[in-house]
Each structure stands twice: as C-alpha cells, then as structure tokens.
Amino acid sequence: MVGVSDGHRSAQAPASARTRVGRPLLSLALASMMDEVHAHSGAVYLLAADEPVLEMAVMAGLPRAFAAPWERVGLSAPIPVAEAARERRLVWVGGEHEMARRYPRIAVVLPYPFALAAVPVATSSKVYGAVFVTWPGSHPPDLSDREREHLVAACGRLAMRLERAVEDNLSPHAEPDLLAAAHVGSAAGTLGTVEAARMVARLPYGLCSLDLHGRISFANDAAAELIGVPVSQLLGSQLWAAVPWLNDPVYEDRYRAALLSQHSTSFVALRPPGDWLSFRLYPSTTGLSVRVSRARAVTEMNRSGPQPGDSPPRLVTISQLLSLAGALTEAVGVQDVVQLVADEIAPAVGSQALVVLGSRAGRLRVLGHRGYADARVVERFDGLPLTEPTPGTHALTTGVPAFFDSREQLERLYPRRQATPDGFEAWAYLPLIASGRPVGTCVLAYTERHPFPADERAVLTSLGGLIAQALERAVLYDAKHQLAHGLQAALLPHGLPSLPGIDAAARYLPATQGMDIGGDFYDLVPVDGVAAAVIGDVQGHNVTAAGLMGQIRTAVRAYTTVGHTPAEVMRSTNRLLIDLGAELFASCLYLRLDPRRGRAVMARAGHPPPLLRRPDGRVRVLDLAGGPLLGIDGSAVYPTTEVDLAPGSVLALYTDGLIESPGVDIEDALADLGRQLAEAGDRPLEELADELVRRSAAARERIDDVALLLLRAGD
C-alpha cells in the first residue's frame, strides 16, 4: 500500500521516474522528514483506492504495535491523521493535555507526554494520504515556523512523487518499518569493549539493554541474579515475556511510556515470594537502558503484584478495545452506533460492510447497515421469524458467535444462503450480549476470504460486548426520545388556527439536556371575532414540567372560551396552579388581539417582554406592567396594558430559552433579537420564524427549551 512498486514500467516513463521507482519512496521520505524536524517517530498513511480508509504504509522510530489501534482508520475518524487528510491542513497537538482535550480516544490509549503533527499528503487536485510525526514531551508547546515549513514542503514533494508514480501505472506497496539497528559486536575484541564489560560486571546493581521492541540485547550478572533468570534465557527475549512475574501490561506500559515520551520511567515489582525490585528505564531513539536494584521501603506498600502463571492479554489488544470503547461511549441513538461501527470498528478489523440486527415480537429487525451497494440485499431479512435457520438469527437467539472463512463454509451450514448472494466472501456474526441477554447481532462482511485466528476471534467477540452495551443504551435512548416527542406533540397545538386579520407562525425546540421535553408552551385561540394568544414556560424540562404545562394550557384555553378578560385569565390560572399543589412555577404572557380595531391587550406574569415591529421596520421592547410568576402568590393581581397594533405590525412572543445563553448578557441578547426582527421582519412569518431560531446562539446550544410565537396584523 505504500512506497512504489518495481513492477512493469510504461515504455514512455521518463528516466527520472524510472530512477525513483526502485527506491523505498515512502521510507526515505519519512526518514528525511523526521531528520529535518528532529522528530523521533512517525508514519505514512495512504488513502485506500476503493474506500474512505487510511492505511498505515510505513512506520519509523517506534514499533508498529504502538499505533496498532490506528493501522486502518476511517477518513471521518476524529484523530489527527484523518483530520489532516480530510481537511487538507496541518494538525498540531502540543502535548498530552491538548491530546486529552481534543482527541480523548488517543489519550486513553497513549497517556504519555509527546507532541504530534499530522500533515496531508496531497496535490492541488487529489489527496493521497497523510503523515504524522511525534516529538518527545520536551518539545515546545508550539510548532516552529521552520518545522511547519519543512513538514508541509516534504509532504508536498511526496505527493508529487506519488502522483508521478500513479501516472506511470506503478501501484504503491508496503515497505518495511524503520527501526534503529542494534549495534552488537561492532567493536568486539577491542580493549574498550572488554573494559566496559568488566566495569559493568563490577557494579552492585543490575543493568539490561533493550531494543525498541523491548528485546534484551545485554544483561549483566547482577541483573540476572536479581531477576532470578540466567543471562542466556534473557537475551533476545522481551523482559516481561522472559520473566513470568513481570508478565503484566502495567510493566509493558512503562516501556511504552519511556519510548514515546523519551523520558525516564520506573516501576517496582514483586519477585516472589517477597522481594521487591525497582526498575528504572532510560530511553533513547535506539532503545532503553534498564537499571535493576532492590526497592527500598516498599514492603509496607499496599500493592499486589501479578501472580505467576497469569497470562493477561497483550497490551495492543487492550489498546484497541480502549480506543473503540471510548468511541462507543459517544454514540447516542441506534443509527449513531451503526455509523460509529462503520466508521471506526469495521475499518480497524478490515471489514468492508456490516449489518446490525435486533429483534422485536419474535422477528428479526435490521437496525442499520453500511457497505452494501443494494440495500434490498439486507432489508429482505427484516421481519424474518427468529425460528428461520439463518446465521443472523442463530447468533441472536443463542448468543454464540459464528465465523465463516469463505462462502463455501457458510453455504455448507446454511444452504439457503446460496439463493441470497450479497457479493461478500467471509463473515463474522457477533452476538451482542448486554446484561446477560442477546440484544442483537453485528455482522461484519469481507470482500475476500478471511481466516479468523483465535486471537482475532477473541478481539471481535470482545468488541461485540462493547457494541452491545452501546446498542442497549441507544435503543433505550431512541425509545425515550420517541416517547418524549410524542408526549410533547400531544401537549402542544398540532397547528395554529387560521384567523381573519391575523397571520401566525410558531416554533418549539426542546432542550438538548434532559429528556428532550419541557414546559414551554404556546397557543392561539379564536374568541368571538377576536383572538387570544398565550406563551409560557414551566420551570424544568422533564415529564413533570410537561404535564403541568398541559394543565396550564388547558386552563388558559378554558378561561378564554368562557369570556374571562386577560387579567381574569391570569388570576384564575394562578389560583389553579396553587390549588394543584405543584412545586413548580410558571411564567406566562397572555394577550387579546382585535385586528379590526388595531389593538392588543396584554397581561404578563414574570415572562420576558414581547417585541413589536412596526410597519416602518422599527422594533421596540414592550415594557408591560405585570405580576409575579404563576404559582407563588394566590392573591396576586396581573394588570393589563393596551398596545396599538397597526396593520403589518409583527409581535414576537418567546420564552427565555431563545435569548439566554452562558456568558451572554441578557440585554445584549434581547437587542440582537430586535435587530434580527427589524432586518427580516418583512419576510413571510414561516421564514421569519426559521431565521430567528437559526440565528439565535441560545437556540443552537439549547440549555433550555425554546418557544417562539409570531403574530402579524393584517390589513
């Protein structure tokens, strides 16, 4: 996938292109780039030819295992290298704190001090991939102009070379990773080497030398004695693999931290039965030196070391699961889960398509799918009885995963699949088990035959558990969301009545925090040739607030219908709210409109003042007399104010969710709303309502519900 092939060249290929082809293009470009900016590790990614996926082509300076969770990433993934390719710009992350803030999924897996730059590899017309390079944590928090210019120029040159290679019909291919070669025996037999060995042997503490992969290339006798393993068994092995009681991801993590940050790290470990040893790791770009000594004052520490014989999973596997688990916590609804699995999990495991299945009323339900050219191939399984012998229903009902390396293997067990080809050659059926019960099945499909070794099956099965937890939450969220919106729709008017001489439009938006349901309400009621309008806000945005809102709206409509004046409607509603014993309060604005006389009579109970736009475009805030919030004082009175309403005038009634947002002065927000109303007030009311909501910062963030009612007096 990376580099330039030595395959057949076009007869018309220029000599310069032929000269370039035989060299490891990507490796040389990456090594030169790192040398120019003094970076200590890096990698080149190329964009796959047939899917929006970045694939790691070559890595330098560190073992590829460090970046294992991101060897294949979707172009839409929220990580620096994908962002650089997607947005065609350099992405800079100045340290571990910035990484945790901007890219928490990476910080969970690599919580070490290091800086990173990601740069697109692109020409003016095409993106070929991206490059990232890293520096130790000692790098300044800002990227220098010289470093930026070198990186951008080097990636530009690489893009041009890739473009020429493509023009020559030369396919990029993978190149070996670049790691520092071990300098072993280069000075063998010299006096200096012999004397150095004697000096190390005389030291009272142990010394080991590890290469970048963590393999031991040297250990003195003191180290072997302290660890309890002969030198011959240590050489060539990873320290945590050669010593059973060091076989714990925690200790391997210290090695990773030292190499990535280029800072010395340390840990203490218990050598059974009761000896505590201290390990100090001193990194460089070629490996690590490890000092081993007896730990002091640790016997009293409340710490339990790893037990001999334990075989914990490899850290790379844990890293993958941590990264994807962090991503799944961000999914909200079912479609969010499907999209996230498609964008991040499927590319990470090499899958080209997926289906998420669930069940309802004894039948299979297709909750979502990606990667199928013809959606009917998948959707024909929707509604299938769970008793049907298909791999999807079997995994869902039994909770047992199934892996099929080839189409022949699948069709041998499920002959009916021969009649329903989907164009794929291998499948993994992962039961999604949450709270001890199957909640669905995730089907991963591969375009080519795909063997599933034991370690990959373990990883995929673990991923199934993470997806199941996210799916269970998503199903509950969608159900709650549908319930909330159904209840809100039932409590608010289904539409505004058409009244002579009055044009009206309304908008309601639930808060983005809470249950997507709230206490904001509005209504427009015809009354004997005139009209009554009301808007209000019960505190809170939950079921209790919504229920009380429905009672208030019904009461206002009833008092209006029997002929109460605006002041009487407010007093009666206030007494009703107190009699109900509700612990919530409500603001309210009520008005009686008489378009024939061009008048409006208003009463206010602690509600934000309305805005009036006159036909000449001037807007003013109506400073209305009013009383306290409804539900506080049973003896409260609510004075009324009469306002001129000339033909073409627009009244804007709203709740505080439209203008209140953190850090914004309420007076400034109200003035801004007035300017917007003045500028766009001549538009049709439906367009005006959309514009006022769209341009409101508070409505975008929506820490509170938003209700808006616009009324225009006709001619």
XYZ file of C-alpha atoms in Angstrom:
715
model
C 0.000 0.000 0.000
C 2.965 2.314 0.446
C 6.073 3.041 -1.494
C 6.446 2.457 -5.232
C 6.412 -0.928 -6.884
C 9.220 -2.290 -9.012
C 6.597 -3.697 -11.381
C 6.310 -3.182 -15.160
C 7.028 0.357 -16.267
C 5.423 2.247 -19.098
C 7.604 2.500 -22.162
C 7.034 6.254 -22.140
C 8.036 6.702 -18.483
C 10.750 9.343 -18.114
C 14.184 8.421 -16.872
C 13.678 10.354 -13.652
C 10.620 8.279 -12.838
C 12.468 5.045 -13.543
C 15.257 6.180 -11.225
C 12.803 6.852 -8.433
C 10.888 3.607 -8.703
C 13.481 1.192 -7.394
C 13.881 3.048 -4.106
C 11.727 2.760 -0.977
C 9.940 6.013 -1.665
C 7.840 6.315 1.479
C 10.533 5.128 3.899
C 13.098 7.548 2.520
C 10.641 10.434 2.510
C 9.598 9.721 6.098
C 13.168 9.321 7.356
C 14.218 12.580 5.665
C 11.204 14.387 7.061
C 11.885 13.211 10.610
C 15.547 14.154 10.331
C 14.731 17.672 9.111
C 12.490 18.456 12.084
C 14.265 16.234 14.643
C 11.139 14.128 15.221
C 11.632 10.797 16.914
C 8.846 8.709 15.338
C 6.371 8.918 12.507
C 4.234 7.073 9.972
C 2.882 7.427 6.441
C -0.745 6.589 5.634
C -2.188 6.154 2.171
C -5.825 6.520 1.215
C -7.287 3.211 0.077
C -8.282 3.101 -3.578
C -11.842 1.847 -3.133
C -12.977 3.044 0.305
C -12.596 6.121 2.549
C -9.988 4.468 4.754
C -6.421 5.471 5.598
C -3.996 2.558 5.827
C -0.627 2.730 7.559
C 2.073 2.107 4.990
C 5.291 2.503 6.938
C 6.226 3.490 10.485
C 9.550 4.756 11.765
C 11.208 5.231 15.131
C 8.869 3.031 17.180
C 7.375 -0.452 16.844
C 4.148 -0.529 14.846
C 2.415 -2.004 17.903
C 2.349 1.494 19.403
C -0.093 2.588 16.708
C -1.912 -0.741 16.324
C -5.413 0.654 17.041
C -4.976 3.055 14.122
C -3.369 0.928 11.406
C -6.600 1.275 9.404
C -8.814 4.245 10.183
C -11.873 5.690 8.534
C -11.358 9.052 6.874
C -14.078 10.512 9.119
C -12.451 9.264 12.351
C -11.759 12.008 14.930
C -7.991 11.510 15.057
C -5.261 13.891 13.817
C -4.074 11.921 10.764
C -7.637 11.505 9.443
C -8.447 15.144 10.198
C -5.343 16.288 8.304
C -6.311 14.272 5.210
C -9.976 15.176 5.444
C -9.467 18.923 5.887
C -6.215 19.174 3.879
C -4.391 21.072 6.622
C -1.641 20.543 9.183
C -2.925 19.417 12.583
C -0.738 20.178 15.603
C -1.142 18.668 19.095
C 1.292 20.284 21.516
C 1.220 17.797 24.396
C -0.689 15.252 26.436
C -3.139 17.785 27.881
C -4.120 19.077 24.456
C -4.361 15.490 23.215
C -6.739 14.609 26.076
C -8.891 17.649 25.327
C -9.088 17.335 21.541
C -8.569 13.620 20.912
C -9.555 11.734 24.091
C -9.619 8.357 22.340
C -5.904 8.592 21.604
C -5.124 9.932 25.064
C -6.830 6.935 26.683
C -4.518 4.544 24.829
C -1.338 6.660 24.867
C -1.488 8.822 28.027
C 2.125 9.958 27.687
C 3.835 13.324 27.181
C 4.538 13.755 23.476
C 3.793 16.237 20.704
C 2.362 15.312 17.310
C 1.920 16.888 13.901
C -0.254 15.379 11.154
C 0.134 16.675 7.596
C -1.861 15.819 4.453
C -0.069 14.248 1.506
C -1.955 15.972 -1.278
C -1.630 17.846 -4.537
C -3.998 20.606 -5.596
C -6.339 18.032 -7.114
C -6.017 14.855 -5.051
C -5.382 13.609 -1.519
C -3.059 10.600 -1.382
C -2.891 10.185 2.384
C -1.270 11.777 5.410
C 1.809 11.663 7.604
C 2.232 12.029 11.339
C 5.443 12.646 13.245
C 5.985 12.851 17.002
C 8.450 14.515 19.326
C 9.271 13.784 22.993
C 7.360 15.615 25.697
C 10.214 18.120 25.996
C 9.239 19.689 22.652
C 7.954 23.292 22.977
C 4.145 23.546 23.022
C 4.125 25.335 19.657
C 5.331 24.132 16.285
C 8.032 26.430 14.939
C 7.726 28.096 11.539
C 10.776 26.176 10.336
C 9.272 22.823 11.375
C 5.930 23.692 9.793
C 7.521 24.752 6.511
C 9.710 21.633 6.364
C 6.786 19.278 7.027
C 4.416 20.906 4.559
C 7.090 21.074 1.851
C 8.207 17.460 2.410
C 4.624 16.155 2.218
C 4.057 18.224 -0.910
C 7.115 16.652 -2.533
C 5.937 13.183 -1.501
C 2.513 13.855 -3.037
C 4.117 14.898 -6.326
C 6.210 11.711 -6.396
C 3.136 9.589 -5.726
C 1.292 11.422 -8.483
C 4.083 10.689 -10.952
C 4.166 7.060 -9.848
C 0.425 6.742 -10.490
C 0.867 8.319 -13.916
C 3.489 5.634 -14.592
C 0.940 2.943 -13.623
C 3.008 1.931 -10.606
C 0.998 0.772 -7.607
C 2.234 1.757 -4.135
C 3.085 -1.144 -1.842
C 4.022 -1.696 1.798
C 7.561 -1.029 2.909
C 9.450 -2.316 5.947
C 9.200 -0.191 9.056
C 12.251 1.854 10.012
C 13.728 0.985 13.399
C 17.213 1.701 14.674
C 19.522 -1.253 14.077
C 21.126 -2.830 17.109
C 24.823 -2.141 17.324
C 26.008 -5.536 18.534
C 29.571 -6.718 18.238
C 30.778 -3.843 16.057
C 33.788 -3.358 18.312
C 34.222 -6.914 19.516
C 37.684 -7.787 20.789
C 38.778 -4.192 21.356
C 40.228 -3.167 24.683
C 37.433 -0.619 25.218
C 34.693 -3.198 24.889
C 36.393 -5.614 27.250
C 36.999 -2.917 29.839
C 33.408 -1.691 29.542
C 32.145 -5.226 30.214
C 34.408 -5.506 33.260
C 33.179 -2.167 34.586
C 29.523 -3.165 34.206
C 30.204 -6.511 35.909
C 31.644 -4.734 38.956
C 28.568 -2.545 39.506
C 26.408 -3.541 42.521
C 23.129 -3.218 40.580
C 21.757 -4.900 37.502
C 21.898 -3.451 34.002
C 19.975 -4.501 30.902
C 19.830 -3.094 27.395
C 16.538 -3.321 25.439
C 15.988 -2.608 21.774
C 12.972 -0.669 20.509
C 10.852 -3.837 20.564
C 11.720 -4.420 24.213
C 14.034 -7.357 23.498
C 17.043 -7.798 25.809
C 20.363 -7.419 23.939
C 22.581 -7.294 27.060
C 22.246 -8.147 30.748
C 24.970 -8.269 33.390
C 25.255 -10.995 36.026
C 23.838 -8.745 38.745
C 20.647 -8.253 36.729
C 20.281 -11.988 36.152
C 20.794 -12.671 39.865
C 18.252 -10.062 40.957
C 15.660 -11.191 38.429
C 16.363 -14.868 39.022
C 16.752 -15.848 35.357
C 20.076 -16.790 33.678
C 21.515 -14.335 31.186
C 21.260 -16.956 28.426
C 17.473 -17.093 28.871
C 17.122 -13.307 28.969
C 18.966 -12.468 25.752
C 16.716 -11.992 22.734
C 13.507 -12.051 24.800
C 11.247 -9.279 25.960
C 11.704 -8.648 29.660
C 8.006 -9.140 30.506
C 7.891 -12.322 28.398
C 11.044 -13.909 29.822
C 10.119 -13.280 33.467
C 6.697 -14.677 34.486
C 6.144 -12.266 37.363
C 6.770 -9.302 35.039
C 4.173 -10.536 32.531
C 1.716 -7.733 33.210
C 0.547 -4.928 30.861
C 1.305 -2.380 33.580
C 5.027 -3.037 33.260
C 4.955 -3.079 29.471
C 3.147 0.229 29.646
C 6.172 1.804 31.376
C 8.370 0.721 28.473
C 5.917 2.277 26.007
C 5.764 5.483 28.058
C 9.549 5.785 28.125
C 9.969 5.281 24.377
C 7.139 7.558 23.299
C 7.914 10.412 25.696
C 11.704 9.887 25.731
C 11.528 10.486 29.495
C 12.896 8.041 32.023
C 10.256 5.989 33.799
C 10.283 3.483 36.637
C 8.229 0.869 38.431
C 8.542 -1.580 41.285
C 7.573 -5.237 41.035
C 7.328 -8.132 43.460
C 9.649 -11.059 42.797
C 8.004 -13.996 44.586
C 7.821 -14.705 47.362
C 8.625 -11.353 48.936
C 11.435 -9.417 47.230
C 10.561 -6.013 45.778
C 12.711 -4.848 42.867
C 12.998 -1.378 41.340
C 13.300 -0.968 37.557
C 14.453 2.371 36.100
C 14.176 2.805 32.298
C 16.388 5.329 30.447
C 15.229 5.719 26.811
C 16.905 6.914 23.633
C 15.981 6.726 19.977
C 17.810 3.372 19.696
C 16.383 1.565 22.728
C 16.408 1.610 26.521
C 18.867 1.030 29.328
C 17.326 -0.548 32.415
C 18.752 -0.358 35.917
C 17.562 -3.068 38.316
C 18.016 -2.801 42.082
C 16.361 -3.810 45.310
C 13.499 -1.481 46.130
C 13.564 0.330 49.428
C 10.610 0.971 51.750
C 8.109 -0.865 49.580
C 7.329 -3.837 51.745
C 4.758 -1.738 53.583
C 3.070 -0.606 50.396
C -0.445 -1.936 49.930
C 0.240 -3.339 46.487
C -0.356 -6.714 44.984
C 1.927 -7.852 42.196
C 0.958 -10.070 39.306
C 0.714 -13.735 40.109
C 2.963 -16.309 38.448
C 1.195 -18.228 35.752
C -1.155 -15.377 34.845
C -1.383 -14.765 31.114
C -3.042 -11.379 30.631
C -3.953 -10.207 27.157
C -1.436 -8.331 25.086
C -1.352 -4.592 25.562
C -2.052 -3.943 21.885
C -5.374 -5.744 22.179
C -6.226 -3.754 25.292
C -5.298 -0.568 23.433
C -7.647 -1.377 20.584
C -10.510 -2.111 22.924
C -9.887 1.050 24.969
C -9.867 3.217 21.881
C -13.054 1.741 20.458
C -14.771 1.690 23.845
C -14.102 5.404 24.149
C -15.641 5.945 20.735
C -18.751 3.907 21.550
C -19.475 5.981 24.654
C -20.163 8.902 22.318
C -22.948 7.105 20.439
C -26.447 8.279 21.365
C -29.053 6.668 19.114
C -29.086 3.360 17.254
C -28.029 4.977 13.996
C -25.137 6.634 15.821
C -23.948 3.178 16.905
C -24.254 1.823 13.366
C -22.389 4.812 11.922
C -19.606 4.587 14.502
C -19.110 0.862 13.918
C -18.957 1.556 10.178
C -16.525 4.464 10.515
C -14.119 3.071 13.096
C -14.579 -0.557 14.067
C -15.113 -2.033 10.600
C -12.000 -0.353 9.105
C -9.931 -1.321 12.151
C -10.694 -5.035 11.670
C -10.546 -4.968 7.863
C -14.270 -5.387 7.225
C -15.915 -3.754 4.204
C -19.589 -3.952 5.216
C -21.735 -4.512 8.268
C -25.293 -5.115 9.410
C -26.681 -4.571 12.909
C -29.648 -6.822 13.690
C -32.131 -6.736 16.532
C -35.434 -8.414 17.300
C -38.989 -7.393 18.084
C -42.075 -9.540 18.583
C -40.245 -12.708 17.621
C -38.955 -11.348 14.340
C -35.596 -10.179 13.067
C -35.177 -6.433 12.628
C -32.492 -4.748 10.547
C -31.437 -1.802 12.716
C -28.900 -0.464 10.242
C -26.334 -1.401 7.625
C -23.429 0.068 5.670
C -21.319 -1.022 2.715
C -23.974 -2.793 0.606
C -24.434 -1.448 -2.914
C -28.024 -2.731 -2.996
C -29.896 -2.094 0.268
C -32.520 -4.681 -0.683
C -29.940 -7.438 -0.163
C -30.010 -6.665 3.557
C -33.525 -5.362 4.078
C -35.158 -8.577 2.820
C -34.149 -10.132 6.144
C -36.204 -7.557 8.074
C -39.240 -9.239 9.621
C -37.836 -12.757 9.287
C -39.057 -15.062 12.094
C -36.353 -15.857 14.623
C -37.061 -19.545 14.019
C -35.656 -19.298 10.487
C -32.317 -21.141 10.122
C -30.012 -18.241 9.239
C -26.650 -17.359 10.791
C -28.016 -13.984 11.928
C -30.989 -15.446 13.803
C -28.856 -18.263 15.210
C -26.285 -15.856 16.687
C -29.040 -13.627 18.081
C -31.034 -16.387 19.739
C -28.134 -18.473 21.048
C -25.581 -15.797 21.876
C -22.854 -17.867 20.155
C -20.546 -16.120 17.653
C -20.002 -17.630 14.222
C -17.061 -17.090 11.874
C -17.073 -18.136 8.223
C -13.745 -18.016 6.392
C -15.339 -18.485 2.971
C -18.651 -18.562 1.123
C -18.403 -22.345 0.780
C -18.175 -22.727 4.525
C -21.243 -20.551 5.076
C -23.343 -22.247 2.401
C -22.402 -25.706 3.645
C -24.029 -24.932 7.014
C -26.800 -22.709 5.649
C -27.724 -23.945 2.134
C -30.448 -21.309 1.726
C -27.766 -18.615 1.558
C -26.961 -19.811 -1.969
C -30.151 -18.131 -3.145
C -29.306 -14.800 -1.473
C -25.783 -13.798 -2.591
C -24.523 -10.470 -1.250
C -21.158 -10.258 -3.023
C -19.012 -10.978 0.036
C -16.708 -13.902 0.786
C -16.269 -14.062 4.588
C -18.373 -13.118 7.616
C -18.207 -12.704 11.369
C -21.544 -12.955 13.212
C -21.046 -11.387 16.642
C -23.834 -11.777 19.211
C -24.428 -8.514 21.043
C -24.932 -9.537 24.654
C -25.811 -6.905 27.256
C -26.956 -7.537 30.823
C -26.607 -11.275 30.179
C -29.001 -11.438 27.232
C -28.580 -11.107 23.453
C -29.841 -7.731 22.229
C -28.763 -8.132 18.622
C -26.164 -9.349 16.167
C -23.387 -7.436 14.429
C -22.486 -8.929 11.059
C -19.098 -7.979 9.619
C -18.607 -8.860 5.955
C -15.352 -9.146 3.985
C -14.917 -8.915 0.229
C -12.241 -11.634 0.214
C -11.700 -14.875 2.105
C -10.629 -14.071 5.627
C -9.251 -16.545 8.164
C -10.174 -15.811 11.771
C -7.344 -16.952 14.084
C -8.032 -17.405 17.778
C -6.683 -14.022 18.861
C -8.763 -12.182 16.262
C -11.893 -14.067 17.289
C -11.235 -13.034 20.890
C -10.875 -9.391 19.895
C -14.020 -9.435 17.737
C -16.033 -11.135 20.467
C -14.868 -8.506 22.971
C -15.833 -5.787 20.538
C -19.269 -7.390 20.296
C -19.700 -6.863 24.030
C -18.789 -3.181 23.736
C -21.141 -2.702 20.791
C -23.909 -4.458 22.738
C -23.624 -2.047 25.666
C -23.752 0.917 23.301
C -26.672 -0.595 21.372
C -28.680 -1.275 24.526
C -28.236 2.347 25.624
C -29.086 3.552 22.132
C -32.314 1.526 21.947
C -33.404 2.935 25.311
C -32.491 6.442 24.202
C -34.450 6.139 20.953
C -37.470 4.811 22.845
C -37.252 7.666 25.340
C -36.765 10.142 22.515
C -39.861 8.884 20.678
C -41.894 8.945 23.904
C -40.773 12.472 24.729
C -41.540 13.812 21.283
C -44.880 12.021 21.192
C -45.866 13.485 24.559
C -44.676 16.953 23.566
C -46.578 16.785 20.289
C -49.741 15.745 22.151
C -49.475 18.649 24.609
C -48.734 21.389 22.065
C -51.117 22.542 19.311
C -50.983 20.368 16.195
C -51.362 23.551 14.168
C -52.348 27.178 14.570
C -55.894 28.131 13.539
C -56.438 30.373 10.532
C -57.967 33.619 11.842
C -59.201 36.644 9.879
C -56.815 39.570 10.067
C -54.032 37.610 11.806
C -51.092 35.699 10.362
C -49.304 33.376 12.835
C -46.270 31.069 12.995
C -44.734 29.138 15.887
C -41.620 27.113 16.681
C -40.748 24.796 19.557
C -37.312 23.252 20.245
C -36.650 21.005 23.251
C -33.559 21.465 25.398
C -30.550 19.373 24.397
C -30.025 18.449 28.060
C -32.562 16.321 29.919
C -35.413 14.386 28.313
C -35.963 16.417 25.093
C -39.266 17.514 26.591
C -40.119 20.591 28.570
C -42.565 23.065 29.986
C -42.581 25.729 27.268
C -45.958 26.157 25.572
C -47.928 28.436 23.260
C -51.467 28.579 21.906
C -53.724 30.683 19.686
C -57.461 30.623 20.464
C -60.298 32.213 18.402
C -62.818 34.112 20.576
C -65.908 35.917 19.150
C -64.237 37.696 16.258
C -61.027 38.349 18.152
C -58.191 36.056 19.171
C -56.289 35.178 22.333
C -52.617 34.209 22.266
C -50.580 32.787 25.122
C -46.994 31.727 25.631
C -45.489 30.387 28.846
C -42.681 28.460 30.478
C -42.976 25.978 33.342
C -39.616 25.599 35.061
C -37.717 22.422 34.179
C -37.604 20.194 31.117
C -38.906 16.813 32.213
C -42.153 14.869 32.364
C -43.400 16.760 35.444
C -42.903 20.116 33.745
C -44.571 18.855 30.574
C -47.569 17.528 32.479
C -48.053 20.800 34.360
C -47.650 22.715 31.118
C -50.507 20.717 29.608
C -52.741 21.581 32.570
C -51.929 25.300 32.345
C -52.519 25.438 28.612
C -55.866 23.666 29.008
C -56.873 26.031 31.825
C -55.968 29.147 29.815
C -57.978 27.894 26.851
C -60.980 27.111 29.093
C -60.931 30.505 30.864
C -60.586 32.222 27.481
C -63.520 30.329 25.994
C -65.902 31.316 28.827
C -65.112 35.002 28.252
C -62.666 35.957 31.002
C -60.687 39.147 30.500
C -56.871 38.859 30.212
C -56.444 39.884 33.862
C -59.043 37.329 34.994
C -57.447 34.569 32.891
C -54.088 35.182 34.609
C -55.599 35.355 38.122
C -57.650 32.188 37.612
C -54.698 30.256 36.196
C -52.518 31.400 39.096
C -55.057 30.178 41.670
C -55.448 26.860 39.825
C -51.693 26.287 39.888
C -51.577 26.922 43.637
C -54.606 24.675 44.262
C -52.883 21.844 42.345
C -50.106 21.903 44.927
C -47.421 21.900 42.254
C -43.934 22.765 43.417
C -43.085 24.283 40.042
C -43.656 27.870 38.948
C -44.514 29.206 35.519
C -44.070 32.425 33.591
C -46.801 33.456 31.183
C -47.724 36.177 28.687
C -51.357 36.423 27.630
C -52.879 38.839 25.108
C -56.201 39.517 23.442
C -55.951 40.646 19.796
C -58.535 42.764 17.980
C -57.173 43.290 14.456
C -60.214 45.266 13.332
C -59.567 47.935 15.962
C -55.789 47.547 15.705
C -55.421 46.919 19.435
C -53.930 44.265 21.711
C -54.494 43.928 25.461
C -51.704 42.106 27.331
C -51.123 40.657 30.796
C -47.734 39.366 31.983
C -46.633 37.025 34.807
C -42.855 37.165 35.129
C -42.370 36.464 31.418
C -39.794 38.091 29.083
C -41.282 41.174 27.380
C -42.531 40.781 23.800
C -41.080 42.661 20.823
C -43.192 44.768 18.496
C -42.030 45.530 14.954
C -43.958 48.384 13.412
C -44.700 48.537 9.664
C -41.829 51.023 9.160
C -39.353 48.424 10.445
C -38.691 49.947 13.865
C -38.649 47.482 16.748
C -39.242 48.198 20.403
C -39.421 46.129 23.557
C -42.879 46.396 25.107
C -42.406 47.392 28.743
C -45.541 45.808 30.163
C -46.803 46.024 33.712
C -47.109 42.590 35.244
C -47.326 40.377 38.278
C -45.276 37.581 39.834
C -44.758 34.100 38.390
C -47.815 31.866 38.414
C -47.996 29.541 41.425
C -46.336 31.816 44.011
C -48.984 34.161 45.469
C -52.671 33.256 45.428
C -53.692 36.901 45.888
C -51.527 38.282 43.100
C -53.079 40.626 40.547
C -51.993 40.984 36.940
C -52.526 44.438 35.426
C -53.080 44.776 31.688
C -51.539 47.032 29.047
C -53.165 48.104 25.772
C -50.906 48.387 22.733
C -51.542 49.828 19.262
C -51.266 47.174 16.567
C -51.214 48.793 13.125
C -51.679 46.627 10.013
C -48.376 44.943 9.116
C -47.091 45.055 12.686
C -45.378 41.913 13.989
C -45.494 40.742 17.600
C -42.736 38.351 18.701
C -43.563 36.309 21.801
C -40.821 33.975 23.041
C -39.524 32.074 26.045
C -36.183 32.803 27.707
C -34.560 29.807 26.005
C -34.367 31.907 22.823
C -32.184 34.630 24.357
C -30.436 33.211 27.435
C -27.072 31.518 26.989
C -23.997 31.273 29.263
C -21.666 34.251 29.095
C -24.082 36.479 27.133
C -25.722 39.484 28.759
C -29.498 39.235 28.557
C -29.841 42.861 27.408
C -27.360 42.287 24.577
C -29.189 39.131 23.513
C -32.538 40.948 23.501
C -31.085 43.803 21.466
C -29.665 41.305 18.976
C -33.072 39.640 18.644
C -34.589 43.048 17.967
C -32.062 43.766 15.209
C -32.793 40.424 13.562
C -36.525 41.112 13.717
C -36.013 44.567 12.175
C -33.891 43.182 9.324
C -36.035 40.164 8.424
C -39.476 41.263 9.617
C -40.897 41.759 6.121
C -40.421 38.090 5.224
C -43.282 35.585 5.391
C -43.755 34.566 9.015
C -42.689 30.957 8.488
C -39.370 32.121 7.027
C -39.019 34.756 9.751
C -39.554 32.149 12.493
C -36.865 29.898 10.990
C -34.452 32.818 10.675
C -34.873 33.992 14.290
C -34.300 30.488 15.627
C -31.373 29.815 13.280
C -29.512 32.984 14.259
C -30.018 32.582 17.986
C -26.885 31.360 19.810
C -29.028 30.268 22.760
C -31.288 28.213 20.476
C -28.260 26.440 18.997
C -26.864 25.415 22.401
C -30.323 24.936 23.955
C -29.649 24.524 27.640
C -33.358 25.371 27.935
C -36.465 24.810 25.819
C -37.280 27.368 23.136
C -40.768 28.515 22.142
C -41.499 31.293 19.650
C -44.888 32.659 18.543
C -45.067 35.322 15.816
C -48.258 37.288 15.088
C -48.718 39.735 12.204
C -51.734 42.038 11.977
C -53.398 42.012 8.565
C -54.773 44.901 6.575
